[in-house]
């Protein structure tokens, strides 16, 4: 991701793959439409995707780069006339309720988002008939949920995964994995750590996400990686 005010080669790059917005994914499965995390760029991301329907939002964790765009779900309220279902663990829901108190107020100002929250724990759950398996990972000291849906697994914001949780990832065909930068970080995998985990899992294809400007130019970094491991970029579509 470019850093505001930075003049490094990545932040100055004209390659669209170096123009990263905050990490988030859209999942289309069984005729349903889901988003994992609504970061500060959520509005811009769904506009670019021309996403005209959204059935539910799931949250990995409560950091602002994954939640700040929640207000924009109101556009989907207007379209569907329905409350937006939101799935997150209790601590994440509690923080959303504090940080977006106007959304959860008893007497709402007209036009504010309408949401319906569901608390999730580390057990598989269904959203509109689609099975999500949470995978608990650690982001320094903060537990974060990744999600497996069929043979697709999304793990962002982590620097540790326990063997029992990793067992849920094995066999996945597509793995999306956090790889922030080359130098050690307190709460994110480095490139080497992410490559090592990707090799252990052995998915058909692994895509790295949550990439900092410090990782290097997209083109250069991909050249160093095995062909089964690629860097994600904004707008990348993956089919299973
Ligand atoms: Zn930079
Ligand atoms: Zn985070
Ligand atoms: Zn993050």
Short mmCIF file of C-alpha atoms and ligand atoms in Angstrom, two decimals:
data_model
loop_
_atom_site.label_atom_id
_atom_site.label_comp_id
_atom_site.label_asym_id
_atom_site.label_seq_id
_atom_site.Cartn_x
_atom_site.Cartn_y
_atom_site.Cartn_z
CA UNK A 1 0.00 0.00 0.00
CA UNK A 2 1.32 3.44 -0.77
CA UNK A 3 1.99 5.54 2.31
CA UNK A 4 0.71 9.11 2.37
CA UNK A 5 3.57 11.53 1.71
CA UNK A 6 6.08 8.79 0.84
CA UNK A 7 8.38 9.28 -2.15
CA UNK A 8 9.78 5.74 -2.42
CA UNK A 9 9.77 3.83 -5.73
CA UNK A 10 6.66 1.83 -4.80
CA UNK A 11 4.65 4.87 -3.74
CA UNK A 12 5.74 6.69 -6.93
CA UNK A 13 5.14 3.65 -9.17
CA UNK A 14 2.75 3.98 -12.10
CA UNK A 15 2.10 0.21 -12.17
CA UNK A 16 -1.56 -0.19 -11.18
CA UNK A 17 -0.58 -3.28 -9.17
CA UNK A 18 1.44 -1.04 -6.82
CA UNK A 19 -1.60 1.18 -6.17
CA UNK A 20 -3.00 -0.85 -3.31
CA UNK A 21 -5.97 0.11 -1.20
CA UNK A 22 -6.63 -1.39 2.23
CA UNK A 23 -7.11 -5.18 2.41
CA UNK A 24 -10.56 -6.59 1.81
CA UNK A 25 -12.18 -9.25 -0.39
CA UNK A 26 -15.48 -9.81 -2.11
CA UNK A 27 -16.70 -13.40 -2.26
CA UNK A 28 -19.34 -14.53 -4.76
CA UNK A 29 -20.53 -18.04 -3.96
CA UNK A 30 -23.78 -19.95 -4.59
CA UNK A 31 -25.45 -16.79 -5.87
CA UNK A 32 -24.56 -14.90 -2.70
CA UNK A 33 -22.38 -11.83 -2.31
CA UNK A 34 -20.17 -11.26 0.74
CA UNK A 35 -17.46 -8.85 1.75
CA UNK A 36 -14.80 -9.55 4.36
CA UNK A 37 -13.88 -6.27 6.12
CA UNK A 38 -14.94 -2.73 5.26
CA UNK A 39 -11.77 -0.66 5.51
CA UNK A 40 -11.44 3.07 4.82
CA UNK A 41 -11.44 2.34 1.06
CA UNK A 42 -14.61 0.21 1.08
CA UNK A 43 -16.66 2.76 -0.88
CA UNK A 44 -14.04 3.15 -3.57
CA UNK A 45 -13.57 -0.62 -3.79
CA UNK A 46 -17.25 -1.47 -4.27
CA UNK A 47 -17.66 1.40 -6.72
CA UNK A 48 -14.80 0.06 -8.80
CA UNK A 49 -16.22 -3.46 -8.61
CA UNK A 50 -19.69 -2.09 -9.49
CA UNK A 51 -21.01 -4.25 -6.69
CA UNK A 52 -24.76 -3.73 -6.77
CA UNK A 53 -25.66 -6.39 -4.22
CA UNK A 54 -24.16 -7.28 -0.88
CA UNK A 55 -25.79 -9.94 1.31
CA UNK A 56 -23.55 -9.77 4.39
CA UNK A 57 -20.31 -8.42 5.82
CA UNK A 58 -17.86 -10.46 7.89
CA UNK A 59 -15.08 -8.96 9.97
CA UNK A 60 -11.66 -10.45 10.64
CA UNK A 61 -10.86 -8.04 13.48
CA UNK A 62 -11.48 -4.54 14.74
CA UNK A 63 -8.51 -2.57 13.41
CA UNK A 64 -9.55 0.62 11.70
CA UNK A 65 -7.98 -0.34 8.38
CA UNK A 66 -10.59 -3.15 8.32
CA UNK A 67 -13.64 -1.36 9.72
CA UNK A 68 -13.54 2.37 8.94
CA UNK A 69 -15.71 2.14 5.82
CA UNK A 70 -18.72 0.53 7.49
CA UNK A 71 -20.87 3.64 7.02
CA UNK A 72 -21.12 2.97 3.29
CA UNK A 73 -23.24 -0.18 3.78
CA UNK A 74 -26.12 2.29 3.90
CA UNK A 75 -26.03 2.33 0.10
CA UNK A 76 -26.99 -1.36 0.16
CA UNK A 77 -29.71 -0.66 2.74
CA UNK A 78 -31.22 1.82 0.27
CA UNK A 79 -31.07 -0.72 -2.57
CA UNK A 80 -32.39 -3.75 -0.70
CA UNK A 81 -34.60 -2.17 1.95
CA UNK A 82 -33.01 -4.65 4.37
CA UNK A 83 -30.69 -4.35 7.35
CA UNK A 84 -27.13 -5.40 6.50
CA UNK A 85 -26.16 -8.62 8.31
CA UNK A 86 -22.79 -8.29 10.03
CA UNK A 87 -20.80 -11.23 11.41
CA UNK A 88 -17.97 -10.76 13.90
CA UNK A 89 -16.71 -11.96 17.25
CA UNK A 90 -18.06 -10.27 20.38
CA UNK A 91 -15.04 -8.02 20.94
CA UNK A 92 -15.22 -6.77 17.37
CA UNK A 93 -18.96 -6.11 17.61
CA UNK A 94 -18.41 -4.24 20.88
CA UNK A 95 -15.82 -2.00 19.26
CA UNK A 96 -18.03 -1.36 16.21
CA UNK A 97 -20.81 -0.36 18.60
CA UNK A 98 -18.50 2.15 20.30
CA UNK A 99 -16.89 3.55 17.17
CA UNK A 100 -20.10 3.72 15.12
CA UNK A 101 -22.44 4.55 17.99
CA UNK A 102 -24.81 6.46 15.64
CA UNK A 103 -25.42 3.23 13.68
CA UNK A 104 -26.46 1.42 16.84
CA UNK A 105 -28.39 4.30 18.44
CA UNK A 106 -31.95 3.65 19.51
CA UNK A 107 -33.19 6.72 17.67
CA UNK A 108 -31.31 6.91 14.40
CA UNK A 109 -30.84 9.93 12.22
CA UNK A 110 -32.50 9.29 8.83
CA UNK A 111 -30.16 7.75 6.26
CA UNK A 112 -27.66 6.18 8.65
CA UNK A 113 -26.73 2.51 8.08
CA UNK A 114 -28.98 -0.25 9.33
CA UNK A 115 -27.21 -3.40 10.44
CA UNK A 116 -28.12 -6.68 12.10
CA UNK A 117 -25.27 -8.20 14.07
CA UNK A 118 -24.48 -11.86 14.62
CA UNK A 119 -21.79 -12.88 17.04
CA UNK A 120 -19.49 -15.61 15.81
CA UNK A 121 -17.15 -17.88 17.73
CA UNK A 122 -14.50 -20.28 16.52
CA UNK A 123 -17.03 -22.75 15.11
CA UNK A 124 -18.29 -23.12 11.54
CA UNK A 125 -21.40 -21.06 10.79
CA UNK A 126 -23.74 -20.59 7.86
CA UNK A 127 -24.63 -17.29 6.22
CA UNK A 128 -27.59 -17.59 3.84
CA UNK A 129 -26.73 -21.23 3.22
CA UNK A 130 -22.98 -20.69 2.75
CA UNK A 131 -20.67 -22.37 5.23
CA UNK A 132 -17.84 -20.30 6.73
CA UNK A 133 -15.18 -21.95 8.88
CA UNK A 134 -13.36 -19.45 11.09
CA UNK A 135 -9.62 -19.93 11.53
CA UNK A 136 -8.22 -18.21 14.57
CA UNK A 137 -4.82 -16.63 14.05
CA UNK A 138 -2.78 -14.25 16.18
CA UNK A 139 -1.98 -10.66 15.21
CA UNK A 140 0.60 -9.96 17.92
CA UNK A 141 -1.70 -10.41 20.95
CA UNK A 142 -4.99 -9.88 19.14
CA UNK A 143 -6.95 -12.94 18.00
CA UNK A 144 -8.14 -12.51 14.42
CA UNK A 145 -10.48 -14.66 12.36
CA UNK A 146 -9.53 -15.90 8.94
CA UNK A 147 -12.21 -17.71 6.98
CA UNK A 148 -12.34 -20.85 4.89
CA UNK A 149 -15.18 -21.17 2.38
CA UNK A 150 -14.97 -24.47 0.51
CA UNK A 151 -11.47 -24.66 -0.93
CA UNK A 152 -10.75 -20.95 -0.54
CA UNK A 153 -9.03 -19.63 2.60
CA UNK A 154 -8.42 -15.99 3.53
CA UNK A 155 -5.90 -15.24 6.30
CA UNK A 156 -4.92 -11.62 6.83
CA UNK A 157 -3.36 -9.74 9.73
CA UNK A 158 -1.39 -12.48 11.44
CA UNK A 159 2.06 -13.43 12.54
CA UNK A 160 1.17 -16.76 14.16
CA UNK A 161 -1.14 -19.69 13.55
CA UNK A 162 -1.44 -22.64 15.91
CA UNK A 163 -1.22 -26.17 14.49
CA UNK A 164 -4.84 -26.94 15.39
CA UNK A 165 -5.99 -23.95 13.35
CA UNK A 166 -3.58 -24.69 10.51
CA UNK A 167 -5.14 -28.15 10.29
CA UNK A 168 -8.33 -26.43 9.08
CA UNK A 169 -6.40 -24.79 6.24
CA UNK A 170 -4.82 -27.93 4.80
CA UNK A 171 -6.35 -29.09 1.55
CA UNK A 172 -7.43 -25.62 0.51
CA UNK A 173 -6.86 -24.95 -3.19
CA UNK A 174 -6.53 -21.19 -2.89
CA UNK A 175 -4.87 -19.47 0.04
CA UNK A 176 -4.74 -15.72 0.56
CA UNK A 177 -2.12 -14.83 3.15
CA UNK A 178 -0.71 -11.76 4.91
CA UNK A 179 2.82 -10.79 3.78
CA UNK A 180 3.48 -7.23 4.92
CA UNK A 181 7.16 -6.55 4.32
CA UNK A 182 10.65 -8.07 4.35
CA UNK A 183 11.75 -6.87 7.76
CA UNK A 184 10.32 -8.33 10.99
CA UNK A 185 7.06 -6.86 12.19
CA UNK A 186 5.36 -7.23 15.56
CA UNK A 187 2.00 -8.36 14.19
CA UNK A 188 2.32 -9.33 10.51
CA UNK A 189 4.15 -12.06 8.63
CA UNK A 190 7.26 -11.08 6.72
CA UNK A 191 7.66 -12.23 3.12
CA UNK A 192 9.87 -15.15 4.19
CA UNK A 193 7.49 -16.24 6.93
CA UNK A 194 4.55 -16.09 4.52
CA UNK A 195 6.44 -18.10 1.89
CA UNK A 196 7.31 -20.71 4.52
CA UNK A 197 3.68 -21.04 5.62
CA UNK A 198 2.46 -21.10 2.03
CA UNK A 199 4.84 -23.98 1.31
CA UNK A 200 3.61 -25.87 4.38
CA UNK A 201 -0.01 -25.52 3.30
CA UNK A 202 0.85 -26.36 -0.30
CA UNK A 203 -2.25 -24.83 -1.88
CA UNK A 204 -2.49 -24.90 -5.69
CA UNK A 205 -2.17 -21.12 -5.60
CA UNK A 206 -1.29 -18.70 -2.82
CA UNK A 207 -1.78 -14.94 -3.08
CA UNK A 208 -0.17 -12.53 -0.66
CA UNK A 209 -2.11 -9.58 0.68
CA UNK A 210 -1.81 -6.67 3.14
CA UNK A 211 1.35 -5.66 1.30
CA UNK A 212 3.29 -2.62 2.51
CA UNK A 213 5.17 -0.23 0.24
CA UNK A 214 8.28 -1.59 1.97
CA UNK A 215 7.90 -4.98 0.29
CA UNK A 216 9.07 -3.61 -3.05
CA UNK A 217 7.67 -3.23 -6.55
CA UNK A 218 5.04 -5.81 -7.50
CA UNK A 219 6.96 -6.80 -10.62
CA UNK A 220 10.27 -7.32 -8.77
CA UNK A 221 8.83 -9.25 -5.83
CA UNK A 222 6.84 -11.64 -8.03
CA UNK A 223 10.00 -12.53 -9.92
CA UNK A 224 11.51 -13.84 -6.68
CA UNK A 225 8.56 -16.06 -5.83
CA UNK A 226 7.72 -19.63 -6.82
CA UNK A 227 5.11 -19.74 -9.59
CA UNK A 228 2.43 -21.04 -7.19
CA UNK A 229 2.84 -17.97 -5.00
CA UNK A 230 1.77 -14.60 -6.41
CA UNK A 231 1.19 -11.16 -5.02
CA UNK A 232 -2.40 -10.07 -4.84
CA UNK A 233 -3.34 -6.71 -6.30
CA UNK A 234 -6.45 -4.57 -6.31
CA UNK A 235 -9.09 -5.87 -8.67
CA UNK A 236 -7.58 -9.38 -8.84
CA UNK A 237 -10.29 -11.95 -9.50
CA UNK A 238 -9.73 -15.57 -8.54
CA UNK A 239 -11.97 -18.37 -9.75
CA UNK A 240 -12.21 -21.79 -8.13
ZN1 LIG B 1 6.65 4.43 0.00
ZN1 LIG B 2 -4.81 -5.47 11.97
ZN1 LIG B 3 -4.74 -4.65 8.69
#
